[in-house]
PDB file of C-alpha atoms and ligand atoms in Angstrom:
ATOM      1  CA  UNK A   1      30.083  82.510 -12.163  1.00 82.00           C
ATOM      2  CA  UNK A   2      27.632  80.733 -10.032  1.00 95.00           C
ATOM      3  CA  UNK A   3      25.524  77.472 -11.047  1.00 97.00           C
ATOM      4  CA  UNK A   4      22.830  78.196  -8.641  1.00 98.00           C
ATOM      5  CA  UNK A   5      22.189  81.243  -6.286  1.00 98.00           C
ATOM      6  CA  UNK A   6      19.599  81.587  -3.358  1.00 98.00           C
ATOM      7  CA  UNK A   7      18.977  85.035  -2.194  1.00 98.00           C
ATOM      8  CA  UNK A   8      16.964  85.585   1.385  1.00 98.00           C
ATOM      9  CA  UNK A   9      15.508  82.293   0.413  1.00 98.00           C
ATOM     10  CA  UNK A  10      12.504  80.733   3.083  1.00 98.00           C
ATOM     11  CA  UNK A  11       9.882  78.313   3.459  1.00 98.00           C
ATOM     12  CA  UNK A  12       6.732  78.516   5.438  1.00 97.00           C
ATOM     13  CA  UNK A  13       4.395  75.662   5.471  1.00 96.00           C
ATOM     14  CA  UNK A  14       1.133  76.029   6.905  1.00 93.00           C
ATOM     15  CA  UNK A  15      -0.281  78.746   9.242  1.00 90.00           C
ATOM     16  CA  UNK A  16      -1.119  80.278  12.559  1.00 90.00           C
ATOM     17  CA  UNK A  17      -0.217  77.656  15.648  1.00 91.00           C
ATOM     18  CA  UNK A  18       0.321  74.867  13.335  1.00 92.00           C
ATOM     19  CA  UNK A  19       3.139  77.486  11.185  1.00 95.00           C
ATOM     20  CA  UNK A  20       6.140  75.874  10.124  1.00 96.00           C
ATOM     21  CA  UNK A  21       9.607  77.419   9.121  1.00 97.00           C
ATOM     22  CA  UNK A  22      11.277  74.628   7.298  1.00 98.00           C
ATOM     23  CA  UNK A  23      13.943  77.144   5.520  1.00 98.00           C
ATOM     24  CA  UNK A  24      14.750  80.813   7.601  1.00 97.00           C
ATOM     25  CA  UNK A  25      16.307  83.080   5.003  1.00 97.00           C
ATOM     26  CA  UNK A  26      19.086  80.972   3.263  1.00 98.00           C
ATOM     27  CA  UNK A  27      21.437  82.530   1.359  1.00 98.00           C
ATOM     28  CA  UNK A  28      24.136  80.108  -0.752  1.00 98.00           C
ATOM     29  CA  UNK A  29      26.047  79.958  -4.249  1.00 98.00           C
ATOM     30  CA  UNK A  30      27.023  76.836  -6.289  1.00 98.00           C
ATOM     31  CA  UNK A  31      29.583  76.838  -8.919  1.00 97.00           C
ATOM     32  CA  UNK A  32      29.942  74.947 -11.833  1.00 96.00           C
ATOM     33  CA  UNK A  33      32.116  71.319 -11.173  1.00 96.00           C
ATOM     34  CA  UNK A  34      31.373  71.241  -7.716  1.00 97.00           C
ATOM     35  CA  UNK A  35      30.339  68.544  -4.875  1.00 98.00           C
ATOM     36  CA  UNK A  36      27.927  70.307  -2.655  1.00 98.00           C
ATOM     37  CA  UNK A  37      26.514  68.300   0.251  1.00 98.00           C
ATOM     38  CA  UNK A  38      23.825  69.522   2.095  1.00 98.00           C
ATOM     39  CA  UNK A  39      24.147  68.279   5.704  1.00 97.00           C
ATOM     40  CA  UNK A  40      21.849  67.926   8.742  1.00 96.00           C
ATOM     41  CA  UNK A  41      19.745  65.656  11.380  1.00 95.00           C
ATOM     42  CA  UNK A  42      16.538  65.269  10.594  1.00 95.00           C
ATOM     43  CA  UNK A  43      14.394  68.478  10.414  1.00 96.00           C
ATOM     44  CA  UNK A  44      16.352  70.785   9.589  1.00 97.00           C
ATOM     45  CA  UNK A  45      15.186  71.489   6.285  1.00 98.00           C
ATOM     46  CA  UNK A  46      17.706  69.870   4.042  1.00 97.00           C
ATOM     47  CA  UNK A  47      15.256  67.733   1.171  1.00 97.00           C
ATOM     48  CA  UNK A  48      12.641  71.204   1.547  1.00 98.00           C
ATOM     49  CA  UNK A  49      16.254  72.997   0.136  1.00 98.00           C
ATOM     50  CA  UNK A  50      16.914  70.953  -2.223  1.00 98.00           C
ATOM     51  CA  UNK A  51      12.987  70.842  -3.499  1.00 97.00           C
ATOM     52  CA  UNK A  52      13.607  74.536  -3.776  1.00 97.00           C
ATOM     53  CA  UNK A  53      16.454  74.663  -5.490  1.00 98.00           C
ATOM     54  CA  UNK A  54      15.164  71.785  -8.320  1.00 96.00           C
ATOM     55  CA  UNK A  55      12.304  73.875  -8.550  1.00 95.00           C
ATOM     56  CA  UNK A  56       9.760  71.172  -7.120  1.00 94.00           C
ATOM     57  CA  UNK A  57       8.377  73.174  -5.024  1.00 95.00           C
ATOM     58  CA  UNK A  58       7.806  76.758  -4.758  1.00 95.00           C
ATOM     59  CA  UNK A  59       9.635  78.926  -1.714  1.00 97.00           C
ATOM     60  CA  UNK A  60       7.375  81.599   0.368  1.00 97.00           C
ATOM     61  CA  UNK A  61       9.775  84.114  -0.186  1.00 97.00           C
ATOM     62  CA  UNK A  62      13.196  84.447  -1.961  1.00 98.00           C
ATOM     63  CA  UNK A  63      14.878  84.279  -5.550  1.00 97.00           C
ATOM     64  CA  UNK A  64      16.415  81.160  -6.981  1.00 98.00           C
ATOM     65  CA  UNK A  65      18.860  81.849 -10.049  1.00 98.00           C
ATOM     66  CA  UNK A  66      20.357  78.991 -11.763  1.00 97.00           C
ATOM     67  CA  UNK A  67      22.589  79.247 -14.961  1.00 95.00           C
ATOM     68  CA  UNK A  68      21.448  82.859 -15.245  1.00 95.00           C
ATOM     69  CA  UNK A  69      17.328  82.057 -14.851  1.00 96.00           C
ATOM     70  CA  UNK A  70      15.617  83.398 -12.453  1.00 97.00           C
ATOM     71  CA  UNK A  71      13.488  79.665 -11.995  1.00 96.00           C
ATOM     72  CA  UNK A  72      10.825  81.258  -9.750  1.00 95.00           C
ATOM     73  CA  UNK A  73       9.490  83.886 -12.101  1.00 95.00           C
ATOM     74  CA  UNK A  74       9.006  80.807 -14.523  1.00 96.00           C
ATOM     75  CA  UNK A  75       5.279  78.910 -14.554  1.00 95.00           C
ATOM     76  CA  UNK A  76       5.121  75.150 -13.876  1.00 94.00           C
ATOM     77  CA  UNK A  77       5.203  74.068 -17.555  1.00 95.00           C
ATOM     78  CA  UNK A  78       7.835  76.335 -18.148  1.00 96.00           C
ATOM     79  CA  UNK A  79       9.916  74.972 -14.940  1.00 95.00           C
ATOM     80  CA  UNK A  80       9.309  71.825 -16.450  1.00 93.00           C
ATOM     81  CA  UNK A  81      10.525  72.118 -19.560  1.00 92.00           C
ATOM     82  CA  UNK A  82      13.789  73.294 -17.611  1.00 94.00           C
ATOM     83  CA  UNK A  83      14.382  70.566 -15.601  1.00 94.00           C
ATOM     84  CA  UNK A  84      14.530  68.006 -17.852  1.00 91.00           C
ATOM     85  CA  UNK A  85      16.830  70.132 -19.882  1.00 91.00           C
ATOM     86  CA  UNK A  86      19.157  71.099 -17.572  1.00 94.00           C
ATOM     87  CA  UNK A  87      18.703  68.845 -14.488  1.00 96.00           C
ATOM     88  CA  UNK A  88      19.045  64.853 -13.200  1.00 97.00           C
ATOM     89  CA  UNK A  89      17.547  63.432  -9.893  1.00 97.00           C
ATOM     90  CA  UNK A  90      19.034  60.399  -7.738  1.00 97.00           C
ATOM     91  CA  UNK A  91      16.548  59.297  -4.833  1.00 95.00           C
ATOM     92  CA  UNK A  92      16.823  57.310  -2.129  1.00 95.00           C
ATOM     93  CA  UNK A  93      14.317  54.437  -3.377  1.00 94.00           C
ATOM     94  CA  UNK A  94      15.688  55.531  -6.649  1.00 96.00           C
ATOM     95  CA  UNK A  95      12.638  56.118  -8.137  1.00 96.00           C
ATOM     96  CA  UNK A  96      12.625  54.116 -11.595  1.00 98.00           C
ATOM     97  CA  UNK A  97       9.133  53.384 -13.469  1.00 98.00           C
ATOM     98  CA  UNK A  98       8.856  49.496 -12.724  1.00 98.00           C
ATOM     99  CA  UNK A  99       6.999  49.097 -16.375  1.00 98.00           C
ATOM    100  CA  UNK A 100      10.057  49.698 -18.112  1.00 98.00           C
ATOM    101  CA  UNK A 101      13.179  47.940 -18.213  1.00 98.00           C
ATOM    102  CA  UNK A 102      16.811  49.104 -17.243  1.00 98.00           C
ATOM    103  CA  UNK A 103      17.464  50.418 -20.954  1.00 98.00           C
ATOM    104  CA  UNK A 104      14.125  52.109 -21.277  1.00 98.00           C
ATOM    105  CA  UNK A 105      14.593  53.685 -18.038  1.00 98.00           C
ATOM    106  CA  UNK A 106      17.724  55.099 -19.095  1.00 98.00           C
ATOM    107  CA  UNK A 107      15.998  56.074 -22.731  1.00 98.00           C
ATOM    108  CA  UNK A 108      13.071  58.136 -21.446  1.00 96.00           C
ATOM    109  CA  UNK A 109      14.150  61.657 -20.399  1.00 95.00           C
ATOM    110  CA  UNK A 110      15.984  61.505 -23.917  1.00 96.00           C
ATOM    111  CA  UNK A 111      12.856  60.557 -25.371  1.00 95.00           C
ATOM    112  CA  UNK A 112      11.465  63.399 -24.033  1.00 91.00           C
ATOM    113  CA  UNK A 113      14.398  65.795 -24.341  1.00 91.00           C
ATOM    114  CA  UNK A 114      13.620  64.986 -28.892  1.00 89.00           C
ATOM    115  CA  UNK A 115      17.061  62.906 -28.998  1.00 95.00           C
ATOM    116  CA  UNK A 116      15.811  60.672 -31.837  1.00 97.00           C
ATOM    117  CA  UNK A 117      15.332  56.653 -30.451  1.00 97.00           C
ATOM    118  CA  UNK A 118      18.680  55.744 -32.434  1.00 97.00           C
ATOM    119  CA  UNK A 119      20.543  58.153 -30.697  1.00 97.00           C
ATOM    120  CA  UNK A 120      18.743  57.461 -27.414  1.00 98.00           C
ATOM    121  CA  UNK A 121      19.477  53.928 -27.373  1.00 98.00           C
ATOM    122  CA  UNK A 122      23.318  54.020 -28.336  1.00 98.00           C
ATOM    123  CA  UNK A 123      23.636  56.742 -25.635  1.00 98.00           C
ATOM    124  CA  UNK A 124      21.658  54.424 -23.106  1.00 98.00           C
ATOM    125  CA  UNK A 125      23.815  51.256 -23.544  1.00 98.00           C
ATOM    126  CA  UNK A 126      27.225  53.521 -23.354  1.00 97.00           C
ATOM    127  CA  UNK A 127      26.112  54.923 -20.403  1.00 97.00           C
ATOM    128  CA  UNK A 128      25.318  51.265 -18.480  1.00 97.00           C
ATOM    129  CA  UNK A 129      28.412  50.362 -20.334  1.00 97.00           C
ATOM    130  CA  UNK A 130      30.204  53.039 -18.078  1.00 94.00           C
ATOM    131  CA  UNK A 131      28.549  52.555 -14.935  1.00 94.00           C
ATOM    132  CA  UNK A 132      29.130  48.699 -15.168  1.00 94.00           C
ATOM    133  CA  UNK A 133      25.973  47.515 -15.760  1.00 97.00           C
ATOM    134  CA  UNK A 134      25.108  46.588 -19.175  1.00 98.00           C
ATOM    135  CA  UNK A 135      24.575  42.894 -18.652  1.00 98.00           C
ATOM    136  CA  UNK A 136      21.366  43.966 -16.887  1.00 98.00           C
ATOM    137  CA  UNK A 137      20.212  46.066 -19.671  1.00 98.00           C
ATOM    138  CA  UNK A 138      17.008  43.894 -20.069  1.00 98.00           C
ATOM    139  CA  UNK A 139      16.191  43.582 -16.557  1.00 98.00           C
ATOM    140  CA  UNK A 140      13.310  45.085 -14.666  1.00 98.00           C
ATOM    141  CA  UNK A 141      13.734  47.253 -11.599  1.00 98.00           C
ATOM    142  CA  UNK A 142      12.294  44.449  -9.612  1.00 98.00           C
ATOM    143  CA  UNK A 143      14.954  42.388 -10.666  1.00 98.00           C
ATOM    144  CA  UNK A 144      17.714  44.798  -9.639  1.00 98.00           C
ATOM    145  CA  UNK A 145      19.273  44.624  -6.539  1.00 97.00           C
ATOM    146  CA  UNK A 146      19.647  48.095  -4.697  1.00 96.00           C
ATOM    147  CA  UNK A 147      22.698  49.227  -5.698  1.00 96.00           C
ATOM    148  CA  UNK A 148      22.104  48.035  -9.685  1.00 97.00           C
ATOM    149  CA  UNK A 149      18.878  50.699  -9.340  1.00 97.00           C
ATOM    150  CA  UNK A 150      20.982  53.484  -8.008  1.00 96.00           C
ATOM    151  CA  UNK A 151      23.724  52.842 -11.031  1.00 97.00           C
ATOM    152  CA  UNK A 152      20.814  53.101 -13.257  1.00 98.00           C
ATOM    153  CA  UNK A 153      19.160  55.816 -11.847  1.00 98.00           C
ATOM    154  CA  UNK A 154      22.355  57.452 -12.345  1.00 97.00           C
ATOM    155  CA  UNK A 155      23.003  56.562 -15.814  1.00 97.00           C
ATOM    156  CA  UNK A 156      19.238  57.721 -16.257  1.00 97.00           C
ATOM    157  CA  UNK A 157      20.297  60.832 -14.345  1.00 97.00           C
ATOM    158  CA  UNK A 158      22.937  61.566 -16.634  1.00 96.00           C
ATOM    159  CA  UNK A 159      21.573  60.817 -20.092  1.00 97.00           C
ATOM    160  CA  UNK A 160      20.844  64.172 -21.196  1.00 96.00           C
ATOM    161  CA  UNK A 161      24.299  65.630 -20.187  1.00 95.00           C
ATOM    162  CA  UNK A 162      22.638  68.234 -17.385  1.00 96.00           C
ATOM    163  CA  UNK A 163      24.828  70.656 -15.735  1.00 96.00           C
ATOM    164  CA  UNK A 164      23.347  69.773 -12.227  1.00 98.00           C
ATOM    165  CA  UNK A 165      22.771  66.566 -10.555  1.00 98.00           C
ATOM    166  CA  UNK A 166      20.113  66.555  -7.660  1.00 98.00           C
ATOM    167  CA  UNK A 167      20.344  63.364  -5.354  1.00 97.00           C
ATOM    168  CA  UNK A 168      18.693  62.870  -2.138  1.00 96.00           C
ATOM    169  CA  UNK A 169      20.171  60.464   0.177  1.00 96.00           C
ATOM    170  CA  UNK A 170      21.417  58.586  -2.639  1.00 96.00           C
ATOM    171  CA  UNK A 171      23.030  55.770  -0.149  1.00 96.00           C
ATOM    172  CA  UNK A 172      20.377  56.113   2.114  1.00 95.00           C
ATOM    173  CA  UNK A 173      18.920  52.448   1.241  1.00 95.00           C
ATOM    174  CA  UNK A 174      22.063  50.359   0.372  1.00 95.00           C
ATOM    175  CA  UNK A 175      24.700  48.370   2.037  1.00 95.00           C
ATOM    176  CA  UNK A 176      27.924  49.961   2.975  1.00 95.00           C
ATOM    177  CA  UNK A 177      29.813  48.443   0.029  1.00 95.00           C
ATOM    178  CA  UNK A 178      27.109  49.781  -2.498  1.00 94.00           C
ATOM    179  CA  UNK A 179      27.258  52.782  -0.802  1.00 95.00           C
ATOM    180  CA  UNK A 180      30.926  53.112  -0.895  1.00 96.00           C
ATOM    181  CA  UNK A 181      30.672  52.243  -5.099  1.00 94.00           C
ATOM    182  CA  UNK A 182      27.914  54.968  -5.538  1.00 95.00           C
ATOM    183  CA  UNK A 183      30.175  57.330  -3.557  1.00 96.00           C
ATOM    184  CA  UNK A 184      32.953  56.810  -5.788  1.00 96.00           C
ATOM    185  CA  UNK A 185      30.959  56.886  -8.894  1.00 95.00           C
ATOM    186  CA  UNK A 186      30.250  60.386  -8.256  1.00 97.00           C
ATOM    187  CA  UNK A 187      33.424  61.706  -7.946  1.00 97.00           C
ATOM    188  CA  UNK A 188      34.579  59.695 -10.730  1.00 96.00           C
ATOM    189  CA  UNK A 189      31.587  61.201 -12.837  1.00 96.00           C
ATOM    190  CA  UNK A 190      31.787  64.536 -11.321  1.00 97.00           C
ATOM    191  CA  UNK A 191      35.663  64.507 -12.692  1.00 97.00           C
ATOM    192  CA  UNK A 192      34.604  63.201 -16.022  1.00 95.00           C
ATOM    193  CA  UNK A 193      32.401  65.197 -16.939  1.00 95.00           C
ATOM    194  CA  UNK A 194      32.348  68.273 -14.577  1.00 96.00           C
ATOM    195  CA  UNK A 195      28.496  67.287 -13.671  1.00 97.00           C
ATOM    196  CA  UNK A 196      27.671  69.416 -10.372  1.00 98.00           C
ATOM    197  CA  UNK A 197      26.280  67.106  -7.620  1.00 98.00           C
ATOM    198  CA  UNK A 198      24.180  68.489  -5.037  1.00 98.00           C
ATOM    199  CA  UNK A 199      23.637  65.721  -2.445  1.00 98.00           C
ATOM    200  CA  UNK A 200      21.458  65.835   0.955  1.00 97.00           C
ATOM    201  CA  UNK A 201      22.603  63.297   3.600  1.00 96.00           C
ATOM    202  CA  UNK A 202      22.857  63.059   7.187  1.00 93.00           C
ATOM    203  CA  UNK A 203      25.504  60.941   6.763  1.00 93.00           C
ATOM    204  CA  UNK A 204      29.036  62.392   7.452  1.00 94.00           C
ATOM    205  CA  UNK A 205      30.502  59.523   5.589  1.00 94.00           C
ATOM    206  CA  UNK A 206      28.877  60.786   2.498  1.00 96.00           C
ATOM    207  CA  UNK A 207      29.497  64.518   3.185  1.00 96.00           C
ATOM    208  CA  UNK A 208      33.148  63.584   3.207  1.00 95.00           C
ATOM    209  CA  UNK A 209      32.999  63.157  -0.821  1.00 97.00           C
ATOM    210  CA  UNK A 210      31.987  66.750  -1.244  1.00 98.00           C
ATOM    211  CA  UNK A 211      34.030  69.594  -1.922  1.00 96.00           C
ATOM    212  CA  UNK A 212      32.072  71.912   0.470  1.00 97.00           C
ATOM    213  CA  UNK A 213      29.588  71.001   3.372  1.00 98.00           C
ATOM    214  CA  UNK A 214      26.395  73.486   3.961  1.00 98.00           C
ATOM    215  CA  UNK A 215      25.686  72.354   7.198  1.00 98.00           C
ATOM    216  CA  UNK A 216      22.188  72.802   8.438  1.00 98.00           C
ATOM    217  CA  UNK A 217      19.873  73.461  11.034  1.00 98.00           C
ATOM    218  CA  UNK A 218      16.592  74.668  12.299  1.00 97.00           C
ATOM    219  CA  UNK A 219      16.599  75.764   8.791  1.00 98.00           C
ATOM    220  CA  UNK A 220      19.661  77.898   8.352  1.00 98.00           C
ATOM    221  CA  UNK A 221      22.885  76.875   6.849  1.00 98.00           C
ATOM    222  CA  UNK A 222      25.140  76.841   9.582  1.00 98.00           C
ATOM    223  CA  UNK A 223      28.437  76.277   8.430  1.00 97.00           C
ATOM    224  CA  UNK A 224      29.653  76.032   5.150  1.00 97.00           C
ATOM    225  CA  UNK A 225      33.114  73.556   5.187  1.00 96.00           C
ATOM    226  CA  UNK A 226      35.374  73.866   2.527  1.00 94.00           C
ATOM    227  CA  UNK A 227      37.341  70.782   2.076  1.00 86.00           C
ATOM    228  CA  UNK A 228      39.836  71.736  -0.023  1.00 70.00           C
ATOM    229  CA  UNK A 229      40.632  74.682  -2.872  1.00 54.00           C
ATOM    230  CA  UNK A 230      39.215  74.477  -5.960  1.00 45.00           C
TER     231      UNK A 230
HETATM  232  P1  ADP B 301      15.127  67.236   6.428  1.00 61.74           P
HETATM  233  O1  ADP B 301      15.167  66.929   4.964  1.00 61.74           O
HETATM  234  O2  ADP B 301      16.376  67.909   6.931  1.00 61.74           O
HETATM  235  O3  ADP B 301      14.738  66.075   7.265  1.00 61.74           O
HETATM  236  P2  ADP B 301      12.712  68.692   5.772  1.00 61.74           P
HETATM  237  O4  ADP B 301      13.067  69.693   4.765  1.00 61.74           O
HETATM  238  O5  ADP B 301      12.049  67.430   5.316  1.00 61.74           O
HETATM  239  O6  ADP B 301      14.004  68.348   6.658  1.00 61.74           O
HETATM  240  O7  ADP B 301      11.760  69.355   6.877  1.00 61.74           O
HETATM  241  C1  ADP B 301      12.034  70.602   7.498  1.00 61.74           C
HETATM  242  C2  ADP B 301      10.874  70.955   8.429  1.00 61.74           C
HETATM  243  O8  ADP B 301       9.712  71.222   7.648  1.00 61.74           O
HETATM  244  C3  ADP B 301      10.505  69.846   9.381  1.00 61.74           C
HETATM  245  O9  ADP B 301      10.077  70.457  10.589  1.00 61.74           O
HETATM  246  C4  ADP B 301       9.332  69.172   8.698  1.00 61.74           C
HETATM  247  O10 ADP B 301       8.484  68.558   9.629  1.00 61.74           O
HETATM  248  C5  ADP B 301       8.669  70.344   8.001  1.00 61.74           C
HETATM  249  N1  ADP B 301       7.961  69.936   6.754  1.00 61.74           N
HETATM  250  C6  ADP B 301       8.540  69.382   5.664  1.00 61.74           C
HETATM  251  N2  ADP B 301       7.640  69.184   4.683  1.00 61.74           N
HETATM  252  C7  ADP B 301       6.451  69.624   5.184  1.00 61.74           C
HETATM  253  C8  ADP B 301       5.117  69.692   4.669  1.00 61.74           C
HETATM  254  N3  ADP B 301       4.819  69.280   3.421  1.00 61.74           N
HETATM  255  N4  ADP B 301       4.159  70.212   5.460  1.00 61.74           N
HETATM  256  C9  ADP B 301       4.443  70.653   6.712  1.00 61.74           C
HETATM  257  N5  ADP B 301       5.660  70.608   7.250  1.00 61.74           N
HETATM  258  C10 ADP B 301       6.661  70.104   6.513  1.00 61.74           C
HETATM  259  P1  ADP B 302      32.376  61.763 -26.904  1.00 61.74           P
HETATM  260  O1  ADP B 302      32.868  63.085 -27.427  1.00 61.74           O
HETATM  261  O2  ADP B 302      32.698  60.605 -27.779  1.00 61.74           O
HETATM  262  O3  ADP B 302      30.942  61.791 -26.457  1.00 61.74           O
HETATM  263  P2  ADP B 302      33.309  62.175 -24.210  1.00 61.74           P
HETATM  264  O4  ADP B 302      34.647  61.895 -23.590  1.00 61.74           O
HETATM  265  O5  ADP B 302      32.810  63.571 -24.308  1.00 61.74           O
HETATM  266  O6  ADP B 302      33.307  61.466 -25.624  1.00 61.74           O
HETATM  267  O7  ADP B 302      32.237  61.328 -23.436  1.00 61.74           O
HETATM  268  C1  ADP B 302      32.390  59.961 -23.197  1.00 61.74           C
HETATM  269  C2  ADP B 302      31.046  59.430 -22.798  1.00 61.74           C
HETATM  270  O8  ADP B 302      30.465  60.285 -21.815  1.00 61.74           O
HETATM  271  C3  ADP B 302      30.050  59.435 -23.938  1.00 61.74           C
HETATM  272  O9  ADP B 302      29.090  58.414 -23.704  1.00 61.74           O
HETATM  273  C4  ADP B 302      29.399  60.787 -23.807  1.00 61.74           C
HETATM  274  O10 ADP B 302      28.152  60.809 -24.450  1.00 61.74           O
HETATM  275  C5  ADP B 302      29.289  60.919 -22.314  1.00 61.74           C
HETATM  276  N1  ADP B 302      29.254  62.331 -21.826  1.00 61.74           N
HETATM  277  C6  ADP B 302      29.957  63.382 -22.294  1.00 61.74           C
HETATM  278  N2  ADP B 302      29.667  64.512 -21.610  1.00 61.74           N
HETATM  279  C7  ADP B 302      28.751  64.187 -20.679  1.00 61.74           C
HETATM  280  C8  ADP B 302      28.035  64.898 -19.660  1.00 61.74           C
HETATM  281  N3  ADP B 302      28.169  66.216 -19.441  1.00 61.74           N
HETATM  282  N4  ADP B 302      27.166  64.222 -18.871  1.00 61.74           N
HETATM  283  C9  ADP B 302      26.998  62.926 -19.058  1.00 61.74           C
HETATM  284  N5  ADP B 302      27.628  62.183 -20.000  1.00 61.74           N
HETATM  285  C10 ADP B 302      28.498  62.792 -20.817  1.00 61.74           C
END
């Protein structure tokens, strides 16, 4: 049974001259346990995809069905309200709230998911514990070096035990050896715990951790690349 399902799926932005098609009638399924990268040079509509797909944004045309919901018959509170149960995010600039430190950041979608701040805190610190980075529980984001945000952006990403994993060019801004860790973290986690990760790269390097490859462009997936059997 599929994860996520796009049907005839497009995006238009703007209108007359100026008219845009970022996404031309996509068409893909995701299953549960999977490492889907989403593939492409700039352009061709990978991060508009993926926005689609979280539910950020809303498509022109097209259905989007994930774990049986139809997401784009839902209104924006209600979308809400389904993302943070059921979804993480990884960014590029990983996105942490600078006001809080590396525990906190970790604690809040808990928080807001009504896991009680006991239970939110033990789960916080065995989740740095896991991802090697407890000794900088206390630290602020500023503090962190690169790869230290994206391990706990990922621990924040994973803190409510979501089926799916959104990241967008989650190497994008570190060095090749914190790249190569976050790489291996995801299979590692992705084995673990059978967490779907849906990653957008143009970086082939990255792709190669996936299990399939949507390759894109001029917004149409291309090629899909299975890597191995399932
Ligand atoms: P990628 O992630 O592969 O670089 P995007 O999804 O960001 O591609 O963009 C796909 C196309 O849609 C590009 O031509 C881009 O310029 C255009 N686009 C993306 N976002 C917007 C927007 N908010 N308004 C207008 N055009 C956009
Ligand atoms: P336990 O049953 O003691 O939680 P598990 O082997 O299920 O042991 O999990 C080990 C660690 O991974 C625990 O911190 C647990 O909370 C966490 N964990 C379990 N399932 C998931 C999941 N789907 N996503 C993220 N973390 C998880």
């Amino acid at each position: 049974k599929a994860l996520v399902q796009a049907q005839n799926l497009s995006k238009i932005y703007g209108n007359g001259p100026s008219k845009v098609i970022a996404l031309d009638n996509v068409n893909l399924e995701i299953y549960e346990c999977e490492i889907i990268a989403i593939l492409g040079p700039s352009g061709s509509g990978k991060t508009t995809l993926l926005n689609l797909l979280a539910g950020l944004d809303v498509p022109s045309s097209g259905q989007i069905i994930i774990d049986g919901v139809d997401i784009t018959s839902l209104s924006e509170e209600e979308k809400t309200k389904f993302r943070a149960k059921n979804m993480g995010f990884i960014f590029q600039f990983f996105n942490l709230i600078p006001v809080l430190n590396a525990v906190e950041n970790v604690e809040l979608p808990m928080l807001l998911n009504k896991y009680s701040l006991s239970e939110a805190r033990k789960r916080a610190l065995e989740l740095l514990e896991k991802l090697n980075i407890l000794h900088r529980k206390d630290a602020y984001p500023s503090q962190l070096s690169g790869g230290e945000q994206q391990r706990v952006s990922i621990a924040r990403a994973l803190s409510t035990r979501p089926k799916i994993i959104w990241a967008d060019e989650p190497t994008g801004a570190l060095d090749s050896k914190n790249a190569e860790q976050i790489k291996q973290l995801i299979i590692e986690l992705n084995k673990e715990f059978g967490t779907t990760f849906v990653i957008v790269t143009h970086d082939p390097s990255v792709a190669q951790i996936a299990n399939r490859i949507f390759r894109m462009e001029s917004g149409q997936i291309v090629e899909v690349i299975n890597k191995f059997e399932k």
